[in-house]
Amino acid sequence: MKKTIAILLCLVAALGLFACGEKGYAHGSTDTVLNIGSHKVPEEIYRYFLLNTMDEMTAKDKECFVGNDKTAAYAELDSTVLASLKDYYSVLDLAKQMGISLTDKEKAQAKENMTLLRQECESEAEYEKNLEKAYLSEYVAYKMGYNELLYTAIYKTASETGKYFPVDGSDVLRFAKENFLFCRQFVIKSSDPAVDTEAQVKAEAIHARLKAGEEAAKVLADYETDGNVVGGYYCFAETEDFAALDESAVAALQPGEISDIRLDGEGFHIIIRLAADETYLQENLGQSVFESYCMHHLIEMQNEIKDAYQVKYINKKSPESYR
């Protein structure tokens, strides 16, 4: 739901739009589409997730909802929307379970933020147009923001109090050592690796040296003047993808294991899975480690709630009819 989140952040969160109550905000259709646990999901909230998901899917494949594959596409749409709705409502239930609600100060600020949102638009028509562009009624806009603010309060309470899981001692570091991925990757770049014999020979020579036990840093140093050979040390808590390096490729290896030569449009890749570096974790990723640890536990708590949900559709229509 990257696009959905992006739209919400641009239109809502950037201006601090959060719920301060449910009176005085314009609704879309409030007809119930389905029940999720004890929650009756109104059409205006269902429509928000549905249409943003459809737009995201068609951006990847313009023909996904036509032709022979449309049945699979609609099944994926249903599954994605339901997952998003469960995420949304599980935040409300988790807050209730933890006894968390917004403070008076947050509610007061939220009311001011709603006013600021309108003031950013030159007219009421522009305000309404911006909401509709993101498939938001005014009510849904503040409900989405409320959900985000509530989750922030949940995280703050859980991470600061230690009431729901330990937040100090060795637990955090142990989690990081078990879950963070460390590796080194060599990339022998090529514009056409399928026929680039020179790059292939170079990749095979590097791979043979690594398999023979040579230090990766020493091997890389021998190619420091070769602009087509690059390498780096990575931890998946802090780095963006690098030349087709992905988590699943690293996770498939055991610590100390060297991958086969992998080929894609970037060139030839060799990945070395490394053992977790405790010193590196402590010196460089202290806050990232802690945040990942806390989020891991909160997600587990949410999953327990979501797994218990019973779902029943009440008045589901064809996706196109919600436009």
Coordinates of C-alpha atoms in Angstrom, one line a residue:
M1 CA 0.0 0.0 0.0
K2 CA 2.9 2.4 -0.7
K3 CA 0.8 4.7 -2.8
T4 CA -2.0 4.7 -0.3
I5 CA 0.3 5.7 2.5
A6 CA 2.0 8.3 0.3
I7 CA -1.3 10.0 -0.6
L8 CA -2.3 10.0 3.0
L9 CA 1.0 11.5 4.1
C10 CA 1.0 14.2 1.5
L11 CA -2.6 15.2 2.1
V12 CA -3.1 14.5 5.7
A13 CA 0.0 13.8 7.8
A14 CA 2.1 16.5 6.4
L15 CA -0.4 18.9 7.8
G16 CA -0.9 17.0 11.0
L17 CA -4.4 16.0 10.2
F18 CA -5.6 13.8 13.1
A19 CA -9.0 13.1 14.6
C20 CA -10.3 15.2 17.5
G21 CA -13.8 13.9 17.5
E22 CA -16.4 12.8 15.0
K23 CA -18.8 15.8 14.9
G24 CA -18.7 18.3 12.1
Y25 CA -16.8 16.3 9.5
A26 CA -18.4 15.5 6.2
H27 CA -19.1 11.8 5.5
G28 CA -19.2 9.8 2.3
S29 CA -21.5 6.7 2.3
T30 CA -21.8 5.2 5.7
D31 CA -23.5 2.0 4.5
T32 CA -21.8 -1.1 6.0
V33 CA -19.8 -3.2 3.5
L34 CA -18.5 -5.8 5.9
N35 CA -17.9 -6.7 9.6
I36 CA -14.4 -7.2 10.8
G37 CA -14.6 -8.5 14.4
S38 CA -16.8 -6.1 16.2
H39 CA -16.2 -3.3 13.7
K40 CA -18.8 -2.4 11.1
V41 CA -16.8 -1.1 8.1
P42 CA -18.5 1.8 6.3
E43 CA -18.4 2.2 2.6
E44 CA -16.4 5.4 2.8
I45 CA -13.5 3.6 4.6
Y46 CA -13.7 0.5 2.5
R47 CA -13.7 2.7 -0.7
Y48 CA -10.6 4.5 0.4
F49 CA -8.5 1.3 0.7
L50 CA -10.2 -0.3 -2.3
L51 CA -9.6 2.5 -4.9
N52 CA -6.1 3.3 -3.7
T53 CA -5.2 -0.4 -4.0
M54 CA -6.7 -0.6 -7.5
D55 CA -4.7 2.4 -8.6
E56 CA -1.5 0.9 -7.2
M57 CA -2.2 -2.4 -9.0
T58 CA -3.0 -0.8 -12.3
A59 CA 0.1 1.4 -12.1
K60 CA 2.1 -1.8 -12.1
D61 CA 0.0 -3.5 -14.8
K62 CA -2.5 -1.4 -16.7
E63 CA -4.3 -4.5 -18.0
C64 CA -4.5 -6.4 -14.7
F65 CA -8.3 -6.0 -14.4
V66 CA -9.1 -7.1 -17.9
G67 CA -8.4 -10.2 -19.9
N68 CA -7.8 -13.8 -18.8
D69 CA -5.9 -12.8 -15.6
K70 CA -8.5 -10.5 -14.1
T71 CA -9.9 -13.2 -11.8
A72 CA -6.5 -13.5 -10.1
A73 CA -6.2 -9.7 -10.0
Y74 CA -9.5 -9.3 -8.3
A75 CA -8.6 -12.0 -5.8
E76 CA -5.4 -10.1 -5.0
L77 CA -7.4 -6.9 -4.7
D78 CA -9.8 -8.4 -2.2
S79 CA -6.9 -9.9 -0.2
T80 CA -4.9 -6.7 -0.1
V81 CA -7.9 -4.5 0.9
L82 CA -8.9 -6.9 3.6
A83 CA -5.4 -7.0 5.0
S84 CA -5.3 -3.2 5.0
L85 CA -8.6 -3.0 6.8
K86 CA -7.4 -5.5 9.4
D87 CA -4.3 -3.4 10.0
Y88 CA -6.4 -0.3 10.5
Y89 CA -8.9 -1.8 12.9
S90 CA -6.3 -3.8 14.8
V91 CA -4.7 -0.5 15.9
L92 CA -7.9 0.6 17.4
D93 CA -8.3 -2.8 19.2
L94 CA -4.7 -2.8 20.4
A95 CA -5.1 0.7 21.9
K96 CA -8.2 -0.5 23.7
Q97 CA -6.5 -3.6 24.9
M98 CA -3.6 -1.4 26.3
G99 CA -5.9 1.2 27.7
I100 CA -4.5 4.0 25.5
S101 CA -6.4 7.0 24.2
L102 CA -5.5 10.4 22.9
T103 CA -4.8 13.1 25.5
D104 CA -6.7 16.3 25.7
K105 CA -3.7 18.2 24.4
E106 CA -3.5 15.9 21.4
K107 CA -7.2 16.4 20.7
A108 CA -6.9 20.2 21.0
Q109 CA -3.9 20.2 18.6
A110 CA -5.8 18.0 16.2
K111 CA -8.7 20.4 16.0
E112 CA -6.3 23.2 15.1
N113 CA -4.7 20.9 12.5
M114 CA -8.0 20.4 10.8
T115 CA -8.4 24.1 10.5
L116 CA -4.9 24.4 9.1
L117 CA -5.8 21.8 6.5
R118 CA -8.6 23.9 5.1
Q119 CA -6.5 27.1 5.2
E120 CA -3.9 25.4 2.9
C121 CA -6.6 25.4 0.2
E122 CA -7.6 28.6 -1.6
S123 CA -11.3 27.6 -1.6
E124 CA -13.7 25.1 -0.3
A125 CA -13.9 23.6 -3.7
E126 CA -10.2 23.0 -3.8
Y127 CA -10.3 21.4 -0.3
E128 CA -13.0 19.0 -1.4
K129 CA -11.2 18.2 -4.7
N130 CA -8.0 17.4 -2.8
L131 CA -9.9 15.0 -0.5
E132 CA -11.7 13.3 -3.4
K133 CA -8.5 12.9 -5.3
A134 CA -7.2 10.7 -2.5
Y135 CA -10.6 9.0 -2.2
L136 CA -11.2 10.6 1.2
S137 CA -14.3 12.0 2.7
E138 CA -13.4 14.5 5.4
Y139 CA -14.5 12.0 8.0
V140 CA -12.2 9.3 6.6
A141 CA -9.3 11.7 6.3
Y142 CA -9.3 12.4 10.1
K143 CA -10.0 8.8 10.9
M144 CA -6.9 7.7 9.0
G145 CA -4.9 10.4 10.8
Y146 CA -6.4 9.4 14.1
N147 CA -5.3 5.8 13.5
E148 CA -1.7 7.0 12.8
L149 CA -1.6 9.2 15.9
L150 CA -3.0 6.4 18.0
Y151 CA -0.3 4.0 16.8
T152 CA 2.3 6.6 17.8
A153 CA 0.9 6.6 21.3
I154 CA 0.9 2.8 21.4
Y155 CA 4.6 2.7 20.4
K156 CA 5.5 5.4 22.9
T157 CA 3.7 3.6 25.8
A158 CA 5.1 0.2 24.9
S159 CA 8.7 1.3 24.2
E160 CA 9.0 3.6 27.3
T161 CA 7.2 1.6 30.0
G162 CA 8.4 -2.0 29.4
K163 CA 4.9 -3.1 30.4
Y164 CA 4.3 -5.3 27.4
F165 CA 7.8 -6.5 26.6
P166 CA 11.3 -5.9 28.0
V167 CA 12.9 -2.7 26.7
D168 CA 16.3 -2.9 28.3
G169 CA 19.1 -5.5 29.0
S170 CA 20.2 -8.2 26.6
D171 CA 16.8 -8.8 24.9
V172 CA 17.1 -6.1 22.3
L173 CA 20.6 -7.1 21.3
R174 CA 19.7 -10.7 21.1
F175 CA 16.8 -9.9 18.8
A176 CA 19.1 -7.9 16.5
K177 CA 21.6 -10.7 16.3
E178 CA 18.9 -13.2 15.4
N179 CA 17.0 -11.0 12.9
F180 CA 19.4 -8.5 11.3
L181 CA 21.2 -9.6 8.1
F182 CA 24.8 -8.8 7.5
C183 CA 26.6 -9.4 4.3
R184 CA 29.2 -8.2 1.8
Q185 CA 28.4 -8.0 -1.9
F186 CA 30.6 -7.8 -5.0
V187 CA 29.1 -6.5 -8.2
I188 CA 30.9 -6.9 -11.5
K189 CA 29.0 -4.4 -13.5
S190 CA 28.0 -5.0 -17.1
S191 CA 25.6 -3.3 -19.6
D192 CA 24.9 -6.7 -21.2
P193 CA 26.0 -9.5 -18.8
A194 CA 24.4 -12.2 -20.9
V195 CA 27.2 -11.8 -23.5
D196 CA 29.9 -10.0 -21.6
T197 CA 32.7 -12.6 -21.5
E198 CA 35.2 -10.3 -19.9
A199 CA 33.0 -9.5 -17.0
Q200 CA 32.0 -13.1 -16.6
V201 CA 35.7 -14.2 -16.4
K202 CA 36.4 -11.5 -13.8
A203 CA 33.4 -12.6 -11.7
E204 CA 34.6 -16.2 -11.9
A205 CA 38.1 -15.2 -10.8
I206 CA 36.8 -13.2 -7.8
H207 CA 34.4 -16.0 -6.9
A208 CA 37.2 -18.6 -6.9
R209 CA 39.4 -16.5 -4.7
L210 CA 36.6 -16.0 -2.2
K211 CA 35.7 -19.7 -2.2
A212 CA 39.4 -20.4 -1.5
G213 CA 39.2 -18.4 1.7
E214 CA 40.7 -15.0 0.7
E215 CA 39.6 -12.0 2.7
A216 CA 36.9 -10.1 0.8
A217 CA 38.5 -6.8 1.6
K218 CA 41.8 -8.0 0.1
V219 CA 40.1 -9.2 -3.1
L220 CA 38.3 -6.0 -3.5
A221 CA 41.4 -3.9 -2.9
D222 CA 43.0 -5.6 -6.0
Y223 CA 40.2 -4.1 -8.1
E224 CA 40.2 -0.6 -6.6
T225 CA 41.1 1.0 -9.9
D226 CA 38.5 -1.0 -11.8
G227 CA 35.3 1.0 -12.0
N228 CA 33.3 -2.0 -13.0
V229 CA 34.0 -3.9 -9.7
V230 CA 32.3 -2.5 -6.6
G231 CA 31.6 -4.0 -3.2
G232 CA 30.2 -3.1 0.1
Y233 CA 29.4 -4.1 3.7
Y234 CA 25.7 -4.1 4.4
C235 CA 23.3 -4.5 7.3
F236 CA 19.6 -4.7 6.4
A237 CA 18.6 -2.4 9.2
E238 CA 20.2 0.6 7.7
T239 CA 20.8 0.2 3.9
E240 CA 18.8 0.7 0.8
D241 CA 18.9 -2.0 -1.8
F242 CA 22.2 -2.0 -3.7
A243 CA 22.5 -3.4 -7.2
A244 CA 19.8 -6.1 -6.8
L245 CA 20.9 -7.0 -3.3
D246 CA 17.8 -8.1 -1.5
E247 CA 16.9 -9.6 1.8
S248 CA 15.8 -13.0 0.5
A249 CA 19.1 -13.5 -1.3
V250 CA 21.0 -12.9 1.8
A251 CA 18.7 -14.9 4.1
A252 CA 19.1 -17.9 1.8
L253 CA 22.7 -18.2 2.9
Q254 CA 24.2 -19.4 6.2
P255 CA 26.7 -17.2 8.0
G256 CA 30.0 -17.5 6.2
E257 CA 28.5 -19.0 3.1
I258 CA 29.3 -17.5 -0.3
S259 CA 26.6 -17.4 -3.0
D260 CA 26.9 -18.7 -6.5
I261 CA 27.5 -16.0 -9.1
R262 CA 24.1 -14.3 -9.6
L263 CA 23.3 -12.7 -13.0
D264 CA 20.8 -9.9 -13.7
G265 CA 20.6 -6.7 -15.7
E266 CA 23.1 -4.9 -13.4
G267 CA 25.8 -7.5 -13.9
F268 CA 27.3 -10.4 -11.9
H269 CA 26.7 -10.6 -8.2
I270 CA 28.5 -12.5 -5.4
I271 CA 27.1 -12.3 -1.9
I272 CA 28.9 -13.3 1.3
R273 CA 26.6 -13.8 4.3
L274 CA 28.3 -12.6 7.5
A275 CA 27.6 -13.4 11.1
A276 CA 25.9 -10.6 13.1
D277 CA 28.5 -8.1 14.3
E278 CA 27.6 -7.3 17.9
T279 CA 30.1 -4.4 18.1
Y280 CA 28.7 -2.9 14.9
L281 CA 25.2 -3.2 16.2
Q282 CA 26.0 -1.5 19.5
E283 CA 28.1 1.3 18.0
N284 CA 26.1 2.1 14.8
L285 CA 22.6 0.9 15.1
G286 CA 21.5 1.5 18.7
Q287 CA 18.3 3.4 18.0
S288 CA 17.5 1.3 14.8
V289 CA 17.9 -1.9 16.8
F290 CA 15.6 -0.7 19.5
E291 CA 12.9 0.6 17.1
S292 CA 13.0 -2.7 15.1
Y293 CA 12.7 -4.7 18.3
C294 CA 9.7 -2.7 19.6
M295 CA 8.0 -2.8 16.2
H296 CA 8.5 -6.6 16.1
H297 CA 6.7 -7.1 19.3
L298 CA 3.9 -4.7 18.5
I299 CA 3.3 -6.4 15.1
E300 CA 3.1 -9.7 17.0
M301 CA 0.5 -8.2 19.3
Q302 CA -1.5 -6.9 16.3
N303 CA -1.3 -10.2 14.5
E304 CA -2.9 -11.9 17.5
I305 CA -5.8 -9.5 17.2
K306 CA -6.0 -9.9 13.4
D307 CA -5.9 -13.7 13.6
A308 CA -9.0 -13.7 15.8
Y309 CA -11.1 -11.5 13.5
Q310 CA -14.2 -13.0 12.0
V311 CA -15.0 -11.4 8.6
K312 CA -18.5 -11.2 7.1
Y313 CA -19.4 -9.2 4.0
I314 CA -22.8 -7.4 4.2
N315 CA -23.2 -5.3 1.1
K316 CA -20.2 -5.8 -1.2
K317 CA -20.5 -4.4 -4.7
S318 CA -18.3 -4.6 -7.8
P319 CA -15.0 -2.6 -7.3
E320 CA -15.8 -0.3 -10.3
S321 CA -19.1 0.8 -8.7
Y322 CA -17.2 2.6 -5.9
R323 CA -15.7 5.1 -8.3

